[in-house]
């Protein structure tokens, strides 16, 4: 595995692989890798691509009150895990390589970016869309892999790619979960043992919501209330949102008639966790 | 010359040329070609590139009160001129090829976009940056050519390319002028004979400003006043702005100490004309 923090080196290496006819894949991450990240690499390997993983904790997507400073970092461990997973090129640029001058240019995906996490994290998705555009332009990948855990992020990236005619395919990989169902997240490390135990309620309440839909429930507000009640009953977590929305466009839903996503965000102390479940409801179900 | 309105066809043709080792150039235009546009093509030919010219009157960069509807169009004439100039591929997409669904994604270059033309045309440069990003992603050029007449546009594109790590070089080509000095513009066709005669005052007043700087004038406000006075004295045009700004960053300048651009915008009836002159002032002059 080659490891570099230099854009010019990434371009040189990737350019050679492209010339050899290799497909190029990017797996953008903020590091502190877990099995979820590694499953993205596996998927890219299955697609026979030259796999570039970026590790960059992007200040542009953190609000002033957010956890940029304390976001977990462990580059040596990440590097070993990435190499083991088959990453071909690890790109871990220093701040000044990504932002050598004040960043005047921003990429924004309106509407989809202002609901769910966008409401409590204003500017977050603009920061994500902007840095992902930079990474795409640096690596010029054919394929880009994102985890479904950040469901809204994936929808925003997909829409951005379509709207701006970016020449690549976005692939989504299912949420990796701990044995008890908790969605893997680099931020889980911040949970106290009790918070960690309580946090399983995110997945459990989503499962309960899914079961209710399978049982015939079609009212979005009733479902949200069901999930909220469960989270409040079984944890000390403070709910940021519990919402049922259209799976493709994240638009508001009242009566469930097509594919929906149930998305939740809950704070445990200073740690904010998210999870979601996509449920395919056909009109004939 | 190949002519197409289809993104897929552009990609196929350009992809082949790239494989053959050709450099790819893009000359983005809104059509109604004049010698200024053709000089961009000449420059690209000199750089031995495969030249893609786009002709697309982009609604995203016109305000609701602006001249999108009446912007001059003559695709057959443009096509003949482009072929003659050596354009290899003419891309003239219909609206629905460029904007098949509501455009949620916008690219914005802050600060530089809100001065000069940005003040009287809010959203204009966001529309430009967004469509140029789309064109770049469609064509994936190595080189992009822009005329210096739209000086602010060039600075915005250059900054966007740097900020977003777009893998291409932006080249600027000097303003093409009529014999009497008027900067060529597709909008000149709208001028009445008298307005056309009066419009030479833009270039003449810029020349006068340049001469004053050569003569030792260093006060930006005095220079602007000199130019304003001349325009008002010799034309019926209504001044939108006359400004001396830093040539690289378009920042305000009081005392001229380095390279500056003198930029003017003047309305003749419904027709808004712009012109500019870059003046290199060394600190030791």
mmCIF file of N, CA, C and O in Angstrom, chain A residues 70 180 182 187-202 234-238 266-273:
data_model
loop_
_atom_site.group_PDB
_atom_site.id
_atom_site.type_symbol
_atom_site.label_atom_id
_atom_site.label_comp_id
_atom_site.label_asym_id
_atom_site.label_seq_id
_atom_site.Cartn_x
_atom_site.Cartn_y
_atom_site.Cartn_z
ATOM 1 N N UNK A 70 -12.007 16.994 18.900
ATOM 2 C CA UNK A 70 -11.919 15.731 19.650
ATOM 3 C C UNK A 70 -12.329 14.534 18.800
ATOM 4 O O UNK A 70 -12.398 13.409 19.306
ATOM 5 N N UNK A 180 -24.906 -6.667 18.772
ATOM 6 C CA UNK A 180 -26.191 -6.300 19.386
ATOM 7 C C UNK A 180 -26.999 -5.338 18.517
ATOM 8 O O UNK A 180 -28.052 -4.863 18.923
ATOM 9 N N UNK A 182 -26.041 -2.278 17.205
ATOM 10 C CA UNK A 182 -25.634 -0.865 17.125
ATOM 11 C C UNK A 182 -24.856 -0.611 15.831
ATOM 12 O O UNK A 182 -23.923 -1.353 15.499
ATOM 13 N N UNK A 187 -17.585 7.427 16.318
ATOM 14 C CA UNK A 187 -17.939 8.156 17.531
ATOM 15 C C UNK A 187 -18.398 7.238 18.661
ATOM 16 O O UNK A 187 -18.540 7.697 19.797
ATOM 17 N N UNK A 188 -18.652 5.956 18.395
ATOM 18 C CA UNK A 188 -19.087 5.044 19.461
ATOM 19 C C UNK A 188 -18.069 4.964 20.584
ATOM 20 O O UNK A 188 -18.410 4.665 21.730
ATOM 21 N N UNK A 189 -16.806 5.245 20.253
ATOM 22 C CA UNK A 189 -15.735 5.172 21.240
ATOM 23 C C UNK A 189 -15.962 6.152 22.401
ATOM 24 O O UNK A 189 -15.440 5.972 23.494
ATOM 25 N N UNK A 190 -16.758 7.174 22.147
ATOM 26 C CA UNK A 190 -17.002 8.182 23.185
ATOM 27 C C UNK A 190 -18.083 7.759 24.182
ATOM 28 O O UNK A 190 -18.292 8.430 25.185
ATOM 29 N N UNK A 191 -18.803 6.683 23.891
ATOM 30 C CA UNK A 191 -19.920 6.284 24.753
ATOM 31 C C UNK A 191 -19.410 5.647 26.051
ATOM 32 O O UNK A 191 -18.484 4.837 26.026
ATOM 33 N N UNK A 192 -20.035 6.019 27.160
ATOM 34 C CA UNK A 192 -19.745 5.332 28.424
ATOM 35 C C UNK A 192 -20.361 3.937 28.330
ATOM 36 O O UNK A 192 -21.228 3.703 27.481
ATOM 37 N N UNK A 193 -19.923 3.012 29.188
ATOM 38 C CA UNK A 193 -20.507 1.661 29.126
ATOM 39 C C UNK A 193 -22.039 1.698 29.185
ATOM 40 O O UNK A 193 -22.705 0.974 28.450
ATOM 41 N N UNK A 194 -22.578 2.566 30.023
ATOM 42 C CA UNK A 194 -24.043 2.597 30.111
ATOM 43 C C UNK A 194 -24.675 3.165 28.834
ATOM 44 O O UNK A 194 -25.664 2.639 28.327
ATOM 45 N N UNK A 195 -24.072 4.242 28.319
ATOM 46 C CA UNK A 195 -24.591 4.820 27.071
ATOM 47 C C UNK A 195 -24.493 3.786 25.937
ATOM 48 O O UNK A 195 -25.401 3.645 25.129
ATOM 49 N N UNK A 196 -23.362 3.077 25.910
ATOM 50 C CA UNK A 196 -23.167 2.050 24.871
ATOM 51 C C UNK A 196 -24.272 1.000 24.940
ATOM 52 O O UNK A 196 -24.811 0.568 23.909
ATOM 53 N N UNK A 197 -24.621 0.617 26.178
ATOM 54 C CA UNK A 197 -25.681 -0.390 26.357
ATOM 55 C C UNK A 197 -27.030 0.174 25.906
ATOM 56 O O UNK A 197 -27.804 -0.494 25.221
ATOM 57 N N UNK A 198 -27.271 1.422 26.277
ATOM 58 C CA UNK A 198 -28.559 2.041 25.913
ATOM 59 C C UNK A 198 -28.686 2.287 24.420
ATOM 60 O O UNK A 198 -29.788 2.307 23.880
ATOM 61 N N UNK A 199 -27.541 2.507 23.752
ATOM 62 C CA UNK A 199 -27.569 2.935 22.353
ATOM 63 C C UNK A 199 -28.168 1.890 21.408
ATOM 64 O O UNK A 199 -28.562 2.222 20.292
ATOM 65 N N UNK A 200 -28.252 0.649 21.874
ATOM 66 C CA UNK A 200 -28.879 -0.374 21.017
ATOM 67 C C UNK A 200 -30.336 -0.016 20.712
ATOM 68 O O UNK A 200 -30.923 -0.549 19.769
ATOM 69 N N UNK A 201 -30.894 0.886 21.511
ATOM 70 C CA UNK A 201 -32.303 1.246 21.298
ATOM 71 C C UNK A 201 -32.533 1.885 19.928
ATOM 72 O O UNK A 201 -33.628 1.822 19.388
ATOM 73 N N UNK A 202 -31.479 2.490 19.345
ATOM 74 C CA UNK A 202 -31.654 3.086 18.006
ATOM 75 C C UNK A 202 -32.075 2.004 17.022
ATOM 76 O O UNK A 202 -33.129 2.089 16.383
ATOM 77 N N UNK A 234 -36.326 3.533 26.909
ATOM 78 C CA UNK A 234 -35.210 2.609 27.140
ATOM 79 C C UNK A 234 -33.830 3.255 27.162
ATOM 80 O O UNK A 234 -32.819 2.550 27.124
ATOM 81 N N UNK A 235 -33.788 4.567 27.159
ATOM 82 C CA UNK A 235 -32.468 5.191 27.203
ATOM 83 C C UNK A 235 -32.543 6.586 27.801
ATOM 84 O O UNK A 235 -33.617 7.184 27.903
ATOM 85 N N UNK A 236 -31.376 7.090 28.152
ATOM 86 C CA UNK A 236 -31.281 8.466 28.636
ATOM 87 C C UNK A 236 -30.958 9.405 27.469
ATOM 88 O O UNK A 236 -30.698 10.586 27.674
ATOM 89 N N UNK A 237 -30.932 8.860 26.261
ATOM 90 C CA UNK A 237 -30.588 9.648 25.079
ATOM 91 C C UNK A 237 -31.598 10.760 24.818
ATOM 92 O O UNK A 237 -32.790 10.621 25.113
ATOM 93 N N UNK A 238 -31.067 11.865 24.277
ATOM 94 C CA UNK A 238 -31.942 12.987 23.949
ATOM 95 C C UNK A 238 -32.175 12.972 22.437
ATOM 96 O O UNK A 238 -31.219 13.078 21.655
ATOM 97 N N UNK A 266 -29.841 10.677 17.887
ATOM 98 C CA UNK A 266 -30.018 10.743 19.344
ATOM 99 C C UNK A 266 -28.688 11.139 19.976
ATOM 100 O O UNK A 266 -27.639 10.635 19.581
ATOM 101 N N UNK A 267 -28.767 12.063 20.925
ATOM 102 C CA UNK A 267 -27.561 12.471 21.650
ATOM 103 C C UNK A 267 -27.435 11.713 22.957
ATOM 104 O O UNK A 267 -28.378 11.678 23.747
ATOM 105 N N UNK A 268 -26.244 11.145 23.155
ATOM 106 C CA UNK A 268 -25.906 10.566 24.463
ATOM 107 C C UNK A 268 -24.796 11.437 25.032
ATOM 108 O O UNK A 268 -23.638 11.317 24.601
ATOM 109 N N UNK A 269 -25.159 12.335 25.912
ATOM 110 C CA UNK A 269 -24.177 13.311 26.379
ATOM 111 C C UNK A 269 -23.750 14.137 25.178
ATOM 112 O O UNK A 269 -24.579 14.661 24.443
ATOM 113 N N UNK A 270 -22.425 14.254 24.955
ATOM 114 C CA UNK A 270 -21.915 15.063 23.847
ATOM 115 C C UNK A 270 -21.843 14.260 22.549
ATOM 116 O O UNK A 270 -21.447 14.782 21.519
ATOM 117 N N UNK A 271 -22.215 12.983 22.622
ATOM 118 C CA UNK A 271 -22.061 12.117 21.452
ATOM 119 C C UNK A 271 -23.391 11.952 20.725
ATOM 120 O O UNK A 271 -24.379 11.507 21.312
ATOM 121 N N UNK A 272 -23.362 12.322 19.455
ATOM 122 C CA UNK A 272 -24.601 12.269 18.670
ATOM 123 C C UNK A 272 -24.514 11.066 17.738
ATOM 124 O O UNK A 272 -23.590 10.935 16.940
ATOM 125 N N UNK A 273 -25.480 10.147 17.876
ATOM 126 C CA UNK A 273 -25.492 8.944 17.041
ATOM 127 C C UNK A 273 -26.642 9.020 16.035
ATOM 128 O O UNK A 273 -27.696 9.586 16.331
#
